[in-house]
mmCIF file of C-alpha atoms in Angstrom:
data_model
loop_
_atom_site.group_PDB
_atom_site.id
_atom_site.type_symbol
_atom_site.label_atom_id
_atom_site.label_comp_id
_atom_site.label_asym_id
_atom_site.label_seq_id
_atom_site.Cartn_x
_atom_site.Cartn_y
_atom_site.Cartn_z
ATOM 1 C CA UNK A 1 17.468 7.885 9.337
ATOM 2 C CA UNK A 2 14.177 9.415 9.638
ATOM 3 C CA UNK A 3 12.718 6.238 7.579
ATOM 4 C CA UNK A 4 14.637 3.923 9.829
ATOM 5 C CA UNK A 5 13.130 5.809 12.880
ATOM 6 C CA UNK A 6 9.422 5.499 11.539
ATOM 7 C CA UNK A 7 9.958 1.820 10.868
ATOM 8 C CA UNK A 8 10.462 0.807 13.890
ATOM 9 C CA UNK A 9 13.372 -1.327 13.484
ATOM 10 C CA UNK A 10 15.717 -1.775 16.360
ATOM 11 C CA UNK A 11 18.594 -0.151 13.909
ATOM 12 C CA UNK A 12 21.115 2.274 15.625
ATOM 13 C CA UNK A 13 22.402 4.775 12.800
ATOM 14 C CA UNK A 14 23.863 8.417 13.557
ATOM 15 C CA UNK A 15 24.723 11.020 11.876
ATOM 16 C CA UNK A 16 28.112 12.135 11.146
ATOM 17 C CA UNK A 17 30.655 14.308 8.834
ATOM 18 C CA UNK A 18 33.475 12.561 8.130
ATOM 19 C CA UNK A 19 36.447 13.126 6.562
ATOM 20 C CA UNK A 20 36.205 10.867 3.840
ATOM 21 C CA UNK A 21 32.646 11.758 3.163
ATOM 22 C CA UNK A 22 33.769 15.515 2.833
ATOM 23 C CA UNK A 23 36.409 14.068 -0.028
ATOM 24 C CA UNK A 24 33.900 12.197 -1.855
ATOM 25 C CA UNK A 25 31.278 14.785 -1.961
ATOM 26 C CA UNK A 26 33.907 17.524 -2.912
ATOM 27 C CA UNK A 27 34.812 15.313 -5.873
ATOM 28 C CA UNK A 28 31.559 14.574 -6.976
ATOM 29 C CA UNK A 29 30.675 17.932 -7.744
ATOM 30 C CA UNK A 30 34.217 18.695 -9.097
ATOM 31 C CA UNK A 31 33.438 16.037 -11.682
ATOM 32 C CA UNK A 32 29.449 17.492 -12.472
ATOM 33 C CA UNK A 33 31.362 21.048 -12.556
ATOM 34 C CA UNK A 34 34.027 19.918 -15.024
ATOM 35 C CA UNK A 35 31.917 17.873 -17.316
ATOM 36 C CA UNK A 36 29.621 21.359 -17.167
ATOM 37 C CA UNK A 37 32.023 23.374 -18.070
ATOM 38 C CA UNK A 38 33.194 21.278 -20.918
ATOM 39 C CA UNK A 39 29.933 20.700 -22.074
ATOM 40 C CA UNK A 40 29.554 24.949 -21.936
ATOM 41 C CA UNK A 41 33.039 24.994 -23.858
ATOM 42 C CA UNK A 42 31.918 23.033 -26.689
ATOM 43 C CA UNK A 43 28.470 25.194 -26.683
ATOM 44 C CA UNK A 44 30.089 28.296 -27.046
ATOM 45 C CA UNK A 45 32.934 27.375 -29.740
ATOM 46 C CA UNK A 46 30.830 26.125 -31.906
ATOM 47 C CA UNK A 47 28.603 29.191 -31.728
ATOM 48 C CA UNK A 48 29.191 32.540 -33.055
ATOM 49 C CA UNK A 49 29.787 35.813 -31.309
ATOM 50 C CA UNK A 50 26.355 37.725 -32.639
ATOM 51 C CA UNK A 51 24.421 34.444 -31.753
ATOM 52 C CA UNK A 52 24.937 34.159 -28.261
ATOM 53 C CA UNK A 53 24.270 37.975 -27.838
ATOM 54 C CA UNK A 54 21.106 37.715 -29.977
ATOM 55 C CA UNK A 55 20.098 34.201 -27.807
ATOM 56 C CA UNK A 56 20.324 36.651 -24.667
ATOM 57 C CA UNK A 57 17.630 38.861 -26.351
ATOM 58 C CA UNK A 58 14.859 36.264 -27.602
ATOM 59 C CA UNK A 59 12.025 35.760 -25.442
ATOM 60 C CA UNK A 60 10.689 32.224 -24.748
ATOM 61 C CA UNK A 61 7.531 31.265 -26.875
ATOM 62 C CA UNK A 62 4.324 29.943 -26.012
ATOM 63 C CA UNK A 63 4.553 25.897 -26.672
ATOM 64 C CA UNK A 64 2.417 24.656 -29.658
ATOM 65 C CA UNK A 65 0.081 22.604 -28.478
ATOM 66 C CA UNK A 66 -0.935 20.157 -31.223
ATOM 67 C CA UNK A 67 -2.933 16.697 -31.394
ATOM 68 C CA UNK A 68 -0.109 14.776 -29.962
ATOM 69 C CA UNK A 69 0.307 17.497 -27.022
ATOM 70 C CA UNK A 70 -3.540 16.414 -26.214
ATOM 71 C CA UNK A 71 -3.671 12.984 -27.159
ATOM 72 C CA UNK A 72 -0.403 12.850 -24.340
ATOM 73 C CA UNK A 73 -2.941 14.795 -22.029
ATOM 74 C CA UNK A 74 -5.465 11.976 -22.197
ATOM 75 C CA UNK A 75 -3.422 9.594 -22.057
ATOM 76 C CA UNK A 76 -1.272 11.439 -18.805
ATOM 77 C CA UNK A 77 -4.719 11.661 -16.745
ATOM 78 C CA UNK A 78 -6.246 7.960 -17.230
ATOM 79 C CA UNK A 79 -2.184 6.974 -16.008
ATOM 80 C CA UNK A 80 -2.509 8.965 -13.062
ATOM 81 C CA UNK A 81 -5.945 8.009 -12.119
ATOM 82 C CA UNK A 82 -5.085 4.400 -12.612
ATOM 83 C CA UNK A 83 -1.938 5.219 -10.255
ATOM 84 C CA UNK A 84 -4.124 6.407 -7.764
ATOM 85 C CA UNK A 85 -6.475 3.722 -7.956
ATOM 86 C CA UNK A 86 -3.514 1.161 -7.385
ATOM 87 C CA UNK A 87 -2.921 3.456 -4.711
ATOM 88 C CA UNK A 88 -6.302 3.251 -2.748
ATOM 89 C CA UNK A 89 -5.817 -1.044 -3.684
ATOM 90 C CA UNK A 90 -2.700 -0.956 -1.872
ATOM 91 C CA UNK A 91 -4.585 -1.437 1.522
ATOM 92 C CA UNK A 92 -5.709 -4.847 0.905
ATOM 93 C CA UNK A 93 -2.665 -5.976 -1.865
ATOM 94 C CA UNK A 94 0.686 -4.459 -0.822
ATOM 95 C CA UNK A 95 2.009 -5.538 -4.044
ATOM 96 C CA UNK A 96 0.338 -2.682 -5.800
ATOM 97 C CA UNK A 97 2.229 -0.102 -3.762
ATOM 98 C CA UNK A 98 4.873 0.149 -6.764
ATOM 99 C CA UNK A 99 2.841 -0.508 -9.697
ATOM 100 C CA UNK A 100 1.361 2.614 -8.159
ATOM 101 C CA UNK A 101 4.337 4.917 -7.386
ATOM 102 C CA UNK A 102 5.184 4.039 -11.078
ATOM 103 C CA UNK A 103 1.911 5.035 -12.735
ATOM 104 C CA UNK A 104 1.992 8.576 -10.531
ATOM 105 C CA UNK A 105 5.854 9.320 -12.214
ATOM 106 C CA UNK A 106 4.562 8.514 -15.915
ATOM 107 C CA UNK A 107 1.286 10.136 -14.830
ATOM 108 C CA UNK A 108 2.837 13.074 -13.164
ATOM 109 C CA UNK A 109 5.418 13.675 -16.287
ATOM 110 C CA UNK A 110 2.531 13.718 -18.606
ATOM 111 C CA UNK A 111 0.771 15.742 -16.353
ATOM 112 C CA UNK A 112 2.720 18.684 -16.366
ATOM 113 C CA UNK A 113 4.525 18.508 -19.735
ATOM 114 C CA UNK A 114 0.983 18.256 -21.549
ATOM 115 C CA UNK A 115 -1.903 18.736 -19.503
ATOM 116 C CA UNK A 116 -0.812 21.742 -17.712
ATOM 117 C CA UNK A 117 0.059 23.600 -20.941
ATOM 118 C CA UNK A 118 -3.269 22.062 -22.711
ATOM 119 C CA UNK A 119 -4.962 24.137 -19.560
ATOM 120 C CA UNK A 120 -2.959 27.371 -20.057
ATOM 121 C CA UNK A 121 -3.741 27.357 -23.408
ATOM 122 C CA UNK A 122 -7.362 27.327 -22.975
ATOM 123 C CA UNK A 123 -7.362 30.156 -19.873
ATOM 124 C CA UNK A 124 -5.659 32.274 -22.802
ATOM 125 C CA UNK A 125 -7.809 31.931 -25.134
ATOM 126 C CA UNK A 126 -11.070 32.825 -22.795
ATOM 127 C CA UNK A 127 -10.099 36.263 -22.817
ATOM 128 C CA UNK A 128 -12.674 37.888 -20.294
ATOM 129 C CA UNK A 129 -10.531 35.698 -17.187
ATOM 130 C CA UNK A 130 -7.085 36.119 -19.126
ATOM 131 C CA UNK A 131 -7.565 40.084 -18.737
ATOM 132 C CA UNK A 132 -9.083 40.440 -15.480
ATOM 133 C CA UNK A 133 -6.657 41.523 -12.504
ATOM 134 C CA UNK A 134 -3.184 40.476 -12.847
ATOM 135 C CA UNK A 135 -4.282 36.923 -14.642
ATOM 136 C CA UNK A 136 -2.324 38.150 -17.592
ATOM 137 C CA UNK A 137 0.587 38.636 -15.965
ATOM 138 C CA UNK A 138 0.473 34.949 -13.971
ATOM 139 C CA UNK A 139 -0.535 32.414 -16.127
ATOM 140 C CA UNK A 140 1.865 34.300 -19.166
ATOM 141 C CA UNK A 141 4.963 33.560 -16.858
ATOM 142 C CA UNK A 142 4.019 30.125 -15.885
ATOM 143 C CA UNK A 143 2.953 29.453 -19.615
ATOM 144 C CA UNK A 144 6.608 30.699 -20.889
ATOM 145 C CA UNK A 145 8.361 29.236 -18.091
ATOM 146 C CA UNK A 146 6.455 25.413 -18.175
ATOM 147 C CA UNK A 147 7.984 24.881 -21.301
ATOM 148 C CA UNK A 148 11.950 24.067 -20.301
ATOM 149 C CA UNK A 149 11.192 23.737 -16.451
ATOM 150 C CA UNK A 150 8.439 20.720 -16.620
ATOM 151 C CA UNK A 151 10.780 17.971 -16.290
ATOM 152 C CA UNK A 152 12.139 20.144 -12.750
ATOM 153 C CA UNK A 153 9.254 20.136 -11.911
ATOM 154 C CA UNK A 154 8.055 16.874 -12.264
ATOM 155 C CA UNK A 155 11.577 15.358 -10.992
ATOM 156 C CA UNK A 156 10.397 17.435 -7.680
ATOM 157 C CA UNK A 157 6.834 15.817 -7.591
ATOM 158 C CA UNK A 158 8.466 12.821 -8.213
ATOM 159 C CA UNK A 159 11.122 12.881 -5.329
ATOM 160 C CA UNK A 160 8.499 13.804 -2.586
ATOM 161 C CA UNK A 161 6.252 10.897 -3.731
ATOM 162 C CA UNK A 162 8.600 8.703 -3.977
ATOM 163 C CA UNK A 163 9.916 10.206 -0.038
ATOM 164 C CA UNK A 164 6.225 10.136 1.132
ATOM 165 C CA UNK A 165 5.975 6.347 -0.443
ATOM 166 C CA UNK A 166 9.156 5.493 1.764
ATOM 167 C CA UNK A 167 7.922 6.814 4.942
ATOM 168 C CA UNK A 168 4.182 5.231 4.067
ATOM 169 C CA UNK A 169 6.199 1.276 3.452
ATOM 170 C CA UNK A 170 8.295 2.207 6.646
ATOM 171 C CA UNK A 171 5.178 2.923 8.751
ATOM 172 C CA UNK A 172 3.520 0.203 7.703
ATOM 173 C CA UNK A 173 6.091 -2.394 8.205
ATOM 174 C CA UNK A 174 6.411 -0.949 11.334
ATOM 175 C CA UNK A 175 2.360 -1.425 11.959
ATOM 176 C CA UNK A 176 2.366 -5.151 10.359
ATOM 177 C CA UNK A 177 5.887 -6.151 12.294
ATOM 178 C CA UNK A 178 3.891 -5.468 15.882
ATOM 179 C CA UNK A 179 0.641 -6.896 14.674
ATOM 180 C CA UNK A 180 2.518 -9.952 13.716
ATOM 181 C CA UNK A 181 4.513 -10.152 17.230
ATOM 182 C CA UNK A 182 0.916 -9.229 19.318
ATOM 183 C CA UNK A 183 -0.886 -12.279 17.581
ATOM 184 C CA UNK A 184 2.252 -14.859 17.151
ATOM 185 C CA UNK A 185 3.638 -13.945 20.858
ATOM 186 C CA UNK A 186 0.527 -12.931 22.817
ATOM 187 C CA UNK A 187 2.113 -14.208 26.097
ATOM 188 C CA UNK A 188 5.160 -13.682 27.570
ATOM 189 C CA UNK A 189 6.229 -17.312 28.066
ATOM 190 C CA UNK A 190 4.136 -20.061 26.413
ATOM 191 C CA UNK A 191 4.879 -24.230 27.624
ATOM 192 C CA UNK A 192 3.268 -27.294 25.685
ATOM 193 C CA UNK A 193 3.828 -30.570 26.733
ATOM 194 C CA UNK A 194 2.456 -33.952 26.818
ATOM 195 C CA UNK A 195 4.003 -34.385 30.454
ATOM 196 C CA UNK A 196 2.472 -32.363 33.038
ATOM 197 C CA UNK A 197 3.939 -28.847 33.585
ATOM 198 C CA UNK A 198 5.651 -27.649 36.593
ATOM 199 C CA UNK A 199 3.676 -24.792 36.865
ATOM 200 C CA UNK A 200 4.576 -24.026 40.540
ATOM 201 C CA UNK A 201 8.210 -23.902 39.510
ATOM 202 C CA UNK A 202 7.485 -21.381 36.705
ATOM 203 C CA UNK A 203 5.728 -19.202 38.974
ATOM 204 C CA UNK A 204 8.397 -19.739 42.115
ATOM 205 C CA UNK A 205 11.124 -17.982 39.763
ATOM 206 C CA UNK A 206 8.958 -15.882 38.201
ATOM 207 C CA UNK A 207 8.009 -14.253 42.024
ATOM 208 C CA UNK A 208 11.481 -14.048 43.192
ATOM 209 C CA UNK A 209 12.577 -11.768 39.700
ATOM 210 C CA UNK A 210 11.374 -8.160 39.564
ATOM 211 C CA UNK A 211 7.994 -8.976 37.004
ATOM 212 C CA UNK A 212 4.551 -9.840 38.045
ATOM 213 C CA UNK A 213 2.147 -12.355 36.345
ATOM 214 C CA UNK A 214 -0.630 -10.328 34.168
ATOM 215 C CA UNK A 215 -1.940 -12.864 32.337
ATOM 216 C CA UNK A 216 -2.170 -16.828 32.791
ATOM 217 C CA UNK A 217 -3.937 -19.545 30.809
ATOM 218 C CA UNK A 218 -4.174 -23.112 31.399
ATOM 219 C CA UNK A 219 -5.892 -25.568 28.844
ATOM 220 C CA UNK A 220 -5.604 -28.937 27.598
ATOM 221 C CA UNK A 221 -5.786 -30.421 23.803
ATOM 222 C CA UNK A 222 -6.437 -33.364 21.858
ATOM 223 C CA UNK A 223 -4.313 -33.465 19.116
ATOM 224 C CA UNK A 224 -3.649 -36.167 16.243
ATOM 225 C CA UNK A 225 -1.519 -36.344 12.708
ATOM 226 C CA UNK A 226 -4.021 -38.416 10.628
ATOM 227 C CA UNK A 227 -6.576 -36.557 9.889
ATOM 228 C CA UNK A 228 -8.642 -36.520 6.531
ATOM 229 C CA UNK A 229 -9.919 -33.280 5.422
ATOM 230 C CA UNK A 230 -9.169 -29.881 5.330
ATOM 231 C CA UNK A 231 -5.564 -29.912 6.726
ATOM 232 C CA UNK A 232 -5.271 -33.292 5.733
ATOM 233 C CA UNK A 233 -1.299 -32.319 5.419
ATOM 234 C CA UNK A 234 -0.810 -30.672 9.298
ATOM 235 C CA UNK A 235 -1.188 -31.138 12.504
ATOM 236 C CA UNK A 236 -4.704 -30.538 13.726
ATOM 237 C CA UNK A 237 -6.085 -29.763 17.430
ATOM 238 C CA UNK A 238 -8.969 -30.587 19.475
ATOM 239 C CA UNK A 239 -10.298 -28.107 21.916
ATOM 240 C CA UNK A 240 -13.633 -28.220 23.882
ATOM 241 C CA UNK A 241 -16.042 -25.141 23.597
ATOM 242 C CA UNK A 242 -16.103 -24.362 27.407
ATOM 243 C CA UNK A 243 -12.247 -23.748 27.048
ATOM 244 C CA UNK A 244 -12.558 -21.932 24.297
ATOM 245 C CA UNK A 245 -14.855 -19.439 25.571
ATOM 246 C CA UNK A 246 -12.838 -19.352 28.891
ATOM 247 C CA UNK A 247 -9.606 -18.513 27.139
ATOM 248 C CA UNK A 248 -11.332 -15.532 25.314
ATOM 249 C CA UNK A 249 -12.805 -14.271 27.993
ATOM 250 C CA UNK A 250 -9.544 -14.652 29.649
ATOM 251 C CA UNK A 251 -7.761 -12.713 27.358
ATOM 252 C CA UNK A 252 -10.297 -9.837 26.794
ATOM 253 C CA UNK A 253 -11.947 -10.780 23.729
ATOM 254 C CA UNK A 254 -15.141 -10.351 24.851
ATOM 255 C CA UNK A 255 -16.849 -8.738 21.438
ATOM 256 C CA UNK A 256 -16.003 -12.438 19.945
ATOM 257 C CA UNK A 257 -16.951 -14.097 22.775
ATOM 258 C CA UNK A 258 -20.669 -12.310 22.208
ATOM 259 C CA UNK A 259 -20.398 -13.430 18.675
ATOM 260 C CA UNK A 260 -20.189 -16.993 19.407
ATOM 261 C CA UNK A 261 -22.959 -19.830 19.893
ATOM 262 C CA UNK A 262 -22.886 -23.416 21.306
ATOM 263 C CA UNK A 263 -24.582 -24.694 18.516
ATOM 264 C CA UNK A 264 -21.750 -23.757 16.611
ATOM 265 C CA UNK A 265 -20.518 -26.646 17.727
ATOM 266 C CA UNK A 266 -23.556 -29.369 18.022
ATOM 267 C CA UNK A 267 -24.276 -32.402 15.858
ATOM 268 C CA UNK A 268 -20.382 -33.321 15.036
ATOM 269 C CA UNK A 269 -20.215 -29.549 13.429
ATOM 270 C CA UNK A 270 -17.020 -27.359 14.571
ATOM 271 C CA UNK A 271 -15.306 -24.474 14.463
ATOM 272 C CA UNK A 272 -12.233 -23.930 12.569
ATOM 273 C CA UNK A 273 -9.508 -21.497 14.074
ATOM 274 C CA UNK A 274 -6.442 -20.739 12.115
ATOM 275 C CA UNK A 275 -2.916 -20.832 13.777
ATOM 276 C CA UNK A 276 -0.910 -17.880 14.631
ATOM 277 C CA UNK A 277 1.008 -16.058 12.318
ATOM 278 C CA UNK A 278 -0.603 -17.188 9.093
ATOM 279 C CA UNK A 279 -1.212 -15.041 6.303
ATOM 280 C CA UNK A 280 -1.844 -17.344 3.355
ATOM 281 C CA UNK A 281 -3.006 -20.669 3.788
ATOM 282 C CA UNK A 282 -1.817 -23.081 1.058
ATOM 283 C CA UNK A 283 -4.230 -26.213 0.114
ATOM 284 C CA UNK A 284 -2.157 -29.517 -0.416
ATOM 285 C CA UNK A 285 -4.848 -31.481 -2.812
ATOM 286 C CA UNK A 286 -8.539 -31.262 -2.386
ATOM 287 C CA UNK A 287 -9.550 -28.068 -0.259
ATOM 288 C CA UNK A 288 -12.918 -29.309 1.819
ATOM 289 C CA UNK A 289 -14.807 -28.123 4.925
ATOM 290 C CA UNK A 290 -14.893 -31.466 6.565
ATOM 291 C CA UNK A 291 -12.585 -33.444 8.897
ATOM 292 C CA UNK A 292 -12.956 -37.415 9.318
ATOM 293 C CA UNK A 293 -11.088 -38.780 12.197
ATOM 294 C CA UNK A 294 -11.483 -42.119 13.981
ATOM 295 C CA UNK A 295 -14.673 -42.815 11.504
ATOM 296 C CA UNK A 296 -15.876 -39.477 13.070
ATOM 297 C CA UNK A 297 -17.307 -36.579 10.360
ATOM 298 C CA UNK A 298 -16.718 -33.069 11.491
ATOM 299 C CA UNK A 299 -18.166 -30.203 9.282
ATOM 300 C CA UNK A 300 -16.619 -26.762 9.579
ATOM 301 C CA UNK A 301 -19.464 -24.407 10.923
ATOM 302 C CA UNK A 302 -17.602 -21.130 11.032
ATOM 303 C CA UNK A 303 -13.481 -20.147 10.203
ATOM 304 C CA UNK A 304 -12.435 -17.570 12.305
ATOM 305 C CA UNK A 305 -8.439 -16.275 12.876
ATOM 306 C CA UNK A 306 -7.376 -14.843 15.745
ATOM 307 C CA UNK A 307 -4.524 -14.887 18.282
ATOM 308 C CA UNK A 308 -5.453 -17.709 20.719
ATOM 309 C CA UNK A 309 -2.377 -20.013 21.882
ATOM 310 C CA UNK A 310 0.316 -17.882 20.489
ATOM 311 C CA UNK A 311 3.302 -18.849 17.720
ATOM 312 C CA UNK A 312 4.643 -21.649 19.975
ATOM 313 C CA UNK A 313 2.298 -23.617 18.778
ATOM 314 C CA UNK A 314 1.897 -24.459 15.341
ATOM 315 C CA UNK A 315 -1.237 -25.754 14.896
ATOM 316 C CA UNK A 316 -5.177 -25.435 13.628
ATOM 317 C CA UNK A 317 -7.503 -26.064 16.091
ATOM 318 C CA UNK A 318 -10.939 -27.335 15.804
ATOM 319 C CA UNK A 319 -13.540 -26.322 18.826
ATOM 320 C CA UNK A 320 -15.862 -29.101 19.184
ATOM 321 C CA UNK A 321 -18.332 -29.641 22.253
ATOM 322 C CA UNK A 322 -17.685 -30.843 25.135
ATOM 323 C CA UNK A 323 -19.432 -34.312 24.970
ATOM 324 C CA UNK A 324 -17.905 -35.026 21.423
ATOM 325 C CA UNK A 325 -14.433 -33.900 23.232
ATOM 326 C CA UNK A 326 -14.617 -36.466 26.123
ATOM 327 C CA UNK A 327 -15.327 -39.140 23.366
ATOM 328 C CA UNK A 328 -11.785 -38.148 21.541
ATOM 329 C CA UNK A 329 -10.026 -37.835 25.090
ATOM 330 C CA UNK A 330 -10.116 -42.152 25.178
ATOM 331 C CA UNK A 331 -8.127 -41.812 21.850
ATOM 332 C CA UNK A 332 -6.474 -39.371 20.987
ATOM 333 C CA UNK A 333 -3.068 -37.904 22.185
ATOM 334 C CA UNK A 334 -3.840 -35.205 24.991
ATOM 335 C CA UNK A 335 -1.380 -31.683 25.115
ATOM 336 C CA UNK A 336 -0.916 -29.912 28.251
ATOM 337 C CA UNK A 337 -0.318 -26.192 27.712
ATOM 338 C CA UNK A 338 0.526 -23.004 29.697
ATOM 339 C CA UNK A 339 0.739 -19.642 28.925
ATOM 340 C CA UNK A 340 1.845 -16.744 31.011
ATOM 341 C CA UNK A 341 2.422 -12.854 30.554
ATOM 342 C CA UNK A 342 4.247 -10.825 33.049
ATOM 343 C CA UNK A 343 4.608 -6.929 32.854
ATOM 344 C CA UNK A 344 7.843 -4.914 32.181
ATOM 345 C CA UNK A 345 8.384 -7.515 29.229
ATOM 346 C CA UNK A 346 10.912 -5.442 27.576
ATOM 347 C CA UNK A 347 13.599 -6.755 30.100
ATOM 348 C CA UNK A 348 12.986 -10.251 30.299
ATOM 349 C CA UNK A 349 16.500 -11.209 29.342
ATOM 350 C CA UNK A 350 17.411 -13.201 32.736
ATOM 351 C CA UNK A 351 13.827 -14.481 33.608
ATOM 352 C CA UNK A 352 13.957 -15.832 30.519
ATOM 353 C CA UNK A 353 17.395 -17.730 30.928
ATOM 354 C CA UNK A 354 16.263 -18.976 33.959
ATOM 355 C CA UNK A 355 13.163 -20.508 32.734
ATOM 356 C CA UNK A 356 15.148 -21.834 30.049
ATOM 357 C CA UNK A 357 16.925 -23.403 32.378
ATOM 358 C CA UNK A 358 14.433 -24.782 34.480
ATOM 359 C CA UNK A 359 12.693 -26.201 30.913
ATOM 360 C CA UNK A 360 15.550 -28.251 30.266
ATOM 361 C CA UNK A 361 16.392 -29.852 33.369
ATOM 362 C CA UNK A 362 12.579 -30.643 33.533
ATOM 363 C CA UNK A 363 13.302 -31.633 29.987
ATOM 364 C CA UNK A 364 16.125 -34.214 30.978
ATOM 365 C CA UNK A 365 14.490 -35.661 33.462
#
């Protein structure tokens, strides 16, 4: 529940004793306890009367520690550094997240079945700390005890990483899921069309509901299938620098907006901006940095990726100047597109039917 809850996920689960679950857990344990008992049964017939009294009477031993007991030791630490390291990878390659976790359970089982008692053995032996105070007394009790209860131990370590491992994946999902949404659905309602949109309409229904408009960006593309280059597989975009600078501005991304320079886009050079959504990009054939279209060489000047139309639609853009733009705009297929965010958009159920509405009949017509 509590991983559920730090995800994020839109999951209801509760918490309840049941009858049934009261059965099973009852029989569980009636099975462990029998199969104990059995198992203590066997122990003790097969064992004589003056053995089990003298086993009552023997004290535990210190552990021999011999060249496998250290060569385990070495071999325990470079594990658990190399889980660790996996560990601090994980932030750029999530994949290493459980080559990780199970490099820290080898690790951490080597760790305290041979390490720890390789380090007890040497605090005994430096006998000025092993007699001072009540060091005696501490590190002989953990010494005797290591020995059968490592594996507890370790099972213990083990558990919490693997809880704290949980709640780590769950938060990030969590993190990742609402980056994703912010850059693939950074307005509310998004239109593109090669017909002209009824923008008036849109903004009629969206008045007479209980949202206001936040946010609203109007821009026009150039867009065309047959395209050599880069993307010589997908749909590619045209979109004039002015616009693209407006659009930033208009949607508060100034710091890029100071980053950027008209003559990023000069002498048929332009900049590439990667759709919404993607995380790997996948080269069909020859990967390049240039785009021929209409007998027209473009050379990439900068890639950049960020949120800028939204998931609705799926496709690179190129930002070219606006001379070289008005040139395409006599060939090439022009896209009209709108987007719009409103507040409260958590309860946009019935605005959004009724825009849905609206879309088809416009649709039909």
């Amino acid at each position: 529940m509590i991983v559920i809850k730090a995800s994020g996920f839109q999951v209801e689960s509760k918490f309840d004793i049941t009858f049934n679950s009261i059965g099973s857990t009852i029989l569980i344990f009636l099975v462990i306890f029998r199969f104990m008992s059995l198992k203590g049964f066997i122990n003790i017939a097969n064992c004589k009367l003056i053995d089990l009294f003298n086993a009552a009477k023997k004290e535990d031993k210190m552990p021999k520690i011999g060249a496998l007991i250290y060569l385990i030791a070495i071999i325990s630490v470079i594990i658990i550094m190399l889980g660790y390291r996996n560990a601090y990878l994980a932030a750029d390659n999530f994949n290493k997240t459980l080559n990780a976790l199970i490099l820290v359970i080898l690790g951490t089982y080597g760790l305290l079945g041979a390490v720890l008692p390789v380090v007890l053995k040497h605090l005994i032996r430096r006998k000025s700390f092993f007699y001072k105070g009540v060091n005696v007394i501490s590190i002989s009790n953990i010494a005797y005890r290591i020995r059968s209860n490592y594996r507890t131990y370790a099972t213990v370590v083990i558990l919490v990483a693997a809880t704290i491992t949980a709640l780590g994946t769950a938060i990030t999902m969590n993190h990742t899921y609402k980056s994703r949404i912010e850059n693939k659905y950074i307005y509310t309602f998004s239109y593109a069309s090669l017909k002209d949109i009824n923008e008036k309409s849109i903004k009629n229904i969206i008045e007479k509901s209980n949202h206001k408009i936040t946010k609203e960006v109007k821009l026009s593309l150039l867009y065309s299938d047959n395209i050599d280059g880069y993307n010589k597989y997908g749909l590619i975009s045209f979109v004039k620098y002015s616009d693209f600078i407006r659009v930033l501005k208009e949607l508060g991304n100034y710091e890029l907006v100071n980053s950027m320079d008209s003559n990023l886009t000069e002498e048929n050079r332009c900049i590439y901006v990667q759709k919404a959504g993607t995380l790997i990009t996948l080269s069909l054939g020859e990967k390049t940095d240039e785009f021929i279209i209409n007998d027209k060489k473009f050379s990439v000047s900068e890639k950049i990726k960020i949120p800028f139309l939204g998931g609705i639609y799926p496709s690179d853009l190129l930002i070219i100047n606006d001379g070289t733009y008005s040139e395409l705009e006599r060939e090439l297929k022009k896209i009209n597109f709108y987007g719009i965010k409103v507040d409260n958009q958590e309860n946009t159920k019935v605005l959004t039917k009724e825009l849905e509405n609206m879309a088809d009949k416009d649709r039909n017509n």
